[in-house]
Amino acid sequence: MLLHACCGPCSLEPVRLLREAGTEPVIYYANSNIQPEEEYARRLETLAFWAQDEALEVIEGAYDSQAWEASVGRIGEAAREKHGVIIHEASNDPLTKEAPEGTPDEAEAARRARCRACYRLRFEETARYAAEHGFESIGTTLSVSPYQYTGIIREELERAAAQAGVEARFADYRPYYDNATTRSREAGMYRQNYCACRFSEEEARVEREMRKIARKATKESLRAQKAQAQAAEEKARAESRAEKAAYADKQARKRAILKQLREQK
Ligand code: SF4
């Protein structure tokens, strides 16, 4: 099996699961989408370093950012011009973070189309290489990430495999995302904070900023609620003090009247 891999952290769990199921994959690093080139090299280095320890073979595809720009970049540029930076809706649950299929939102559809073209380019390259070098099947580690379009990844993997005459072995690895995160952190692996292309770098930056603003607003609202609760408590305490004082005053007056009456007898 030729396993298309986007990076080291995303390869951890698919390789473990495949090996447990009795398949020994060969990793294929075909990622002309990664920008800048230093980032491409850094992700490859992280992957290769880990793979060496695991006795896994890694094959590097051609890094052709011009080809990526000519197809995917063109689509992304048109979408960027029309919609600006396209951001996903915020969600706290990574497993539901994928934008819903069939969304009427035009900007989201444009981002989806860009990513579809990006998957297509990389999977076609993977499938071609697999067919030419005697691999029976292809798979991908892209479906580890809950931030990707899992449904489209599956469609494009199957499409590319059928075209090249190999088997598509798609698996939804999103339930293993947390494991992958923990394992890669423990292993001290480099973990990128954006998908790969220049559009995603900008989108991730804006999304991070928006999450920061949302966190700040939540914190401020909690602080205001706490202050309100403290003020209400303080008011209740003051009322109780006033009530006690009024009662004590009344009792003192009562005692004074009784004393006066006793003295008059
Ligand atoms: S966001 Fe990721 S999948 Fe989508 S076009 Fe950019 S690099 Fe490709």
mmCIF file with all atom_site columns, C-alpha atoms in Angstrom, residues 95-184:
data_model
loop_
_atom_site.group_PDB
_atom_site.id
_atom_site.type_symbol
_atom_site.label_atom_id
_atom_site.label_alt_id
_atom_site.label_comp_id
_atom_site.label_asym_id
_atom_site.label_entity_id
_atom_site.label_seq_id
_atom_site.pdbx_PDB_ins_code
_atom_site.Cartn_x
_atom_site.Cartn_y
_atom_site.Cartn_z
_atom_site.occupancy
_atom_site.B_iso_or_equiv
_atom_site.pdbx_formal_charge
_atom_site.auth_seq_id
_atom_site.auth_comp_id
_atom_site.auth_asym_id
_atom_site.auth_atom_id
_atom_site.pdbx_PDB_model_num
ATOM 1  C CA . LEU A 1 95  ? -15.063 16.260 15.303  1.00 0.00 ? 95  LEU A CA 1
ATOM 2  C CA . THR A 1 96  ? -17.912 18.467 14.143  1.00 0.00 ? 96  THR A CA 1
ATOM 3  C CA . LYS A 1 97  ? -15.651 21.228 12.960  1.00 0.00 ? 97  LYS A CA 1
ATOM 4  C CA . GLU A 1 98  ? -15.896 20.162 9.340   1.00 0.00 ? 98  GLU A CA 1
ATOM 5  C CA . ALA A 1 99  ? -18.150 22.587 7.492   1.00 0.00 ? 99  ALA A CA 1
ATOM 6  C CA . PRO A 1 100 ? -21.460 20.860 6.718   1.00 0.00 ? 100 PRO A CA 1
ATOM 7  C CA . GLU A 1 101 ? -21.787 19.273 3.307   1.00 0.00 ? 101 GLU A CA 1
ATOM 8  C CA . GLY A 1 102 ? -24.140 21.112 0.979   1.00 0.00 ? 102 GLY A CA 1
ATOM 9  C CA . THR A 1 103 ? -23.815 24.415 2.799   1.00 0.00 ? 103 THR A CA 1
ATOM 10 C CA . PRO A 1 104 ? -25.434 27.244 0.879   1.00 0.00 ? 104 PRO A CA 1
ATOM 11 C CA . ASP A 1 105 ? -22.611 29.540 1.832   1.00 0.00 ? 105 ASP A CA 1
ATOM 12 C CA . GLU A 1 106 ? -20.884 30.581 -1.358  1.00 0.00 ? 106 GLU A CA 1
ATOM 13 C CA . ALA A 1 107 ? -17.565 31.445 0.254   1.00 0.00 ? 107 ALA A CA 1
ATOM 14 C CA . GLU A 1 108 ? -17.397 28.093 2.020   1.00 0.00 ? 108 GLU A CA 1
ATOM 15 C CA . ALA A 1 109 ? -18.223 26.373 -1.274  1.00 0.00 ? 109 ALA A CA 1
ATOM 16 C CA . ALA A 1 110 ? -15.336 28.247 -2.906  1.00 0.00 ? 110 ALA A CA 1
ATOM 17 C CA . ARG A 1 111 ? -12.928 27.064 -0.197  1.00 0.00 ? 111 ARG A CA 1
ATOM 18 C CA . ARG A 1 112 ? -14.257 23.538 -0.589  1.00 0.00 ? 112 ARG A CA 1
ATOM 19 C CA . ALA A 1 113 ? -13.625 23.683 -4.356  1.00 0.00 ? 113 ALA A CA 1
ATOM 20 C CA . ARG A 1 114 ? -10.062 24.855 -3.784  1.00 0.00 ? 114 ARG A CA 1
ATOM 21 C CA . CYS A 1 115 ? -9.336  22.043 -1.355  1.00 0.00 ? 115 CYS A CA 1
ATOM 22 C CA . ARG A 1 116 ? -10.944 19.493 -3.674  1.00 0.00 ? 116 ARG A CA 1
ATOM 23 C CA . ALA A 1 117 ? -8.574  20.552 -6.448  1.00 0.00 ? 117 ALA A CA 1
ATOM 24 C CA . CYS A 1 118 ? -5.666  20.319 -3.998  1.00 0.00 ? 118 CYS A CA 1
ATOM 25 C CA . TYR A 1 119 ? -6.591  16.778 -2.910  1.00 0.00 ? 119 TYR A CA 1
ATOM 26 C CA . ARG A 1 120 ? -7.088  15.816 -6.547  1.00 0.00 ? 120 ARG A CA 1
ATOM 27 C CA . LEU A 1 121 ? -3.648  16.971 -7.595  1.00 0.00 ? 121 LEU A CA 1
ATOM 28 C CA . ARG A 1 122 ? -1.896  15.104 -4.783  1.00 0.00 ? 122 ARG A CA 1
ATOM 29 C CA . PHE A 1 123 ? -3.965  11.919 -4.999  1.00 0.00 ? 123 PHE A CA 1
ATOM 30 C CA . GLU A 1 124 ? -3.599  11.712 -8.772  1.00 0.00 ? 124 GLU A CA 1
ATOM 31 C CA . GLU A 1 125 ? 0.151   11.925 -8.332  1.00 0.00 ? 125 GLU A CA 1
ATOM 32 C CA . THR A 1 126 ? 0.043   9.273  -5.597  1.00 0.00 ? 126 THR A CA 1
ATOM 33 C CA . ALA A 1 127 ? -2.178  6.934  -7.642  1.00 0.00 ? 127 ALA A CA 1
ATOM 34 C CA . ARG A 1 128 ? -0.015  7.348  -10.745 1.00 0.00 ? 128 ARG A CA 1
ATOM 35 C CA . TYR A 1 129 ? 3.129   6.534  -8.779  1.00 0.00 ? 129 TYR A CA 1
ATOM 36 C CA . ALA A 1 130 ? 1.397   3.536  -7.152  1.00 0.00 ? 130 ALA A CA 1
ATOM 37 C CA . ALA A 1 131 ? 0.291   2.117  -10.519 1.00 0.00 ? 131 ALA A CA 1
ATOM 38 C CA . GLU A 1 132 ? 3.705   2.638  -12.098 1.00 0.00 ? 132 GLU A CA 1
ATOM 39 C CA . HIS A 1 133 ? 5.543   0.985  -9.200  1.00 0.00 ? 133 HIS A CA 1
ATOM 40 C CA . GLY A 1 134 ? 3.363   -2.042 -8.569  1.00 0.00 ? 134 GLY A CA 1
ATOM 41 C CA . PHE A 1 135 ? 1.449   -0.945 -5.464  1.00 0.00 ? 135 PHE A CA 1
ATOM 42 C CA . GLU A 1 136 ? -1.997  -2.510 -5.104  1.00 0.00 ? 136 GLU A CA 1
ATOM 43 C CA . SER A 1 137 ? -3.666  0.274  -3.187  1.00 0.00 ? 137 SER A CA 1
ATOM 44 C CA . ILE A 1 138 ? -3.424  3.861  -1.990  1.00 0.00 ? 138 ILE A CA 1
ATOM 45 C CA . GLY A 1 139 ? -4.509  5.603  1.202   1.00 0.00 ? 139 GLY A CA 1
ATOM 46 C CA . THR A 1 140 ? -4.038  8.979  2.851   1.00 0.00 ? 140 THR A CA 1
ATOM 47 C CA . THR A 1 141 ? -3.313  10.420 6.279   1.00 0.00 ? 141 THR A CA 1
ATOM 48 C CA . LEU A 1 142 ? -5.242  13.610 5.468   1.00 0.00 ? 142 LEU A CA 1
ATOM 49 C CA . SER A 1 143 ? -8.394  12.219 7.094   1.00 0.00 ? 143 SER A CA 1
ATOM 50 C CA . VAL A 1 144 ? -6.760  12.403 10.552  1.00 0.00 ? 144 VAL A CA 1
ATOM 51 C CA . SER A 1 145 ? -7.469  16.106 10.665  1.00 0.00 ? 145 SER A CA 1
ATOM 52 C CA . PRO A 1 146 ? -10.963 17.242 11.667  1.00 0.00 ? 146 PRO A CA 1
ATOM 53 C CA . TYR A 1 147 ? -10.162 20.505 9.921   1.00 0.00 ? 147 TYR A CA 1
ATOM 54 C CA . GLN A 1 148 ? -10.221 18.905 6.461   1.00 0.00 ? 148 GLN A CA 1
ATOM 55 C CA . TYR A 1 149 ? -13.164 17.994 4.231   1.00 0.00 ? 149 TYR A CA 1
ATOM 56 C CA . THR A 1 150 ? -13.297 14.277 4.981   1.00 0.00 ? 150 THR A CA 1
ATOM 57 C CA . GLY A 1 151 ? -16.096 13.502 2.518   1.00 0.00 ? 151 GLY A CA 1
ATOM 58 C CA . ILE A 1 152 ? -14.239 15.164 -0.343  1.00 0.00 ? 152 ILE A CA 1
ATOM 59 C CA . ILE A 1 153 ? -10.981 13.420 0.603   1.00 0.00 ? 153 ILE A CA 1
ATOM 60 C CA . ARG A 1 154 ? -12.748 10.090 0.236   1.00 0.00 ? 154 ARG A CA 1
ATOM 61 C CA . GLU A 1 155 ? -14.312 11.027 -3.111  1.00 0.00 ? 155 GLU A CA 1
ATOM 62 C CA . GLU A 1 156 ? -11.020 12.258 -4.521  1.00 0.00 ? 156 GLU A CA 1
ATOM 63 C CA . LEU A 1 157 ? -9.007  9.294  -3.261  1.00 0.00 ? 157 LEU A CA 1
ATOM 64 C CA . GLU A 1 158 ? -11.487 6.886  -4.848  1.00 0.00 ? 158 GLU A CA 1
ATOM 65 C CA . ARG A 1 159 ? -11.571 8.889  -8.054  1.00 0.00 ? 159 ARG A CA 1
ATOM 66 C CA . ALA A 1 160 ? -7.784  8.980  -8.406  1.00 0.00 ? 160 ALA A CA 1
ATOM 67 C CA . ALA A 1 161 ? -7.452  5.278  -7.554  1.00 0.00 ? 161 ALA A CA 1
ATOM 68 C CA . ALA A 1 162 ? -10.086 4.233  -10.104 1.00 0.00 ? 162 ALA A CA 1
ATOM 69 C CA . GLN A 1 163 ? -8.431  6.365  -12.760 1.00 0.00 ? 163 GLN A CA 1
ATOM 70 C CA . ALA A 1 164 ? -5.050  4.694  -12.169 1.00 0.00 ? 164 ALA A CA 1
ATOM 71 C CA . GLY A 1 165 ? -6.452  1.185  -11.722 1.00 0.00 ? 165 GLY A CA 1
ATOM 72 C CA . VAL A 1 166 ? -5.464  0.688  -8.069  1.00 0.00 ? 166 VAL A CA 1
ATOM 73 C CA . GLU A 1 167 ? -7.567  0.108  -4.979  1.00 0.00 ? 167 GLU A CA 1
ATOM 74 C CA . ALA A 1 168 ? -8.552  3.057  -2.733  1.00 0.00 ? 168 ALA A CA 1
ATOM 75 C CA . ARG A 1 169 ? -8.238  2.294  0.962   1.00 0.00 ? 169 ARG A CA 1
ATOM 76 C CA . PHE A 1 170 ? -9.911  5.238  2.588   1.00 0.00 ? 170 PHE A CA 1
ATOM 77 C CA . ALA A 1 171 ? -10.255 5.382  6.385   1.00 0.00 ? 171 ALA A CA 1
ATOM 78 C CA . ASP A 1 172 ? -11.728 8.128  8.528   1.00 0.00 ? 172 ASP A CA 1
ATOM 79 C CA . TYR A 1 173 ? -8.987  8.630  11.102  1.00 0.00 ? 173 TYR A CA 1
ATOM 80 C CA . ARG A 1 174 ? -10.587 11.617 12.862  1.00 0.00 ? 174 ARG A CA 1
ATOM 81 C CA . PRO A 1 175 ? -11.408 9.647  16.029  1.00 0.00 ? 175 PRO A CA 1
ATOM 82 C CA . TYR A 1 176 ? -7.615  9.194  16.426  1.00 0.00 ? 176 TYR A CA 1
ATOM 83 C CA . TYR A 1 177 ? -6.837  12.892 16.147  1.00 0.00 ? 177 TYR A CA 1
ATOM 84 C CA . ASP A 1 178 ? -6.436  13.350 19.909  1.00 0.00 ? 178 ASP A CA 1
ATOM 85 C CA . ASN A 1 179 ? -4.088  10.344 20.097  1.00 0.00 ? 179 ASN A CA 1
ATOM 86 C CA . ALA A 1 180 ? -2.047  11.753 17.238  1.00 0.00 ? 180 ALA A CA 1
ATOM 87 C CA . THR A 1 181 ? -1.848  15.119 19.005  1.00 0.00 ? 181 THR A CA 1
ATOM 88 C CA . THR A 1 182 ? -0.717  13.566 22.289  1.00 0.00 ? 182 THR A CA 1
ATOM 89 C CA . ARG A 1 183 ? 1.792   11.207 20.682  1.00 0.00 ? 183 ARG A CA 1
ATOM 90 C CA . SER A 1 184 ? 3.343   13.869 18.463  1.00 0.00 ? 184 SER A CA 1
#
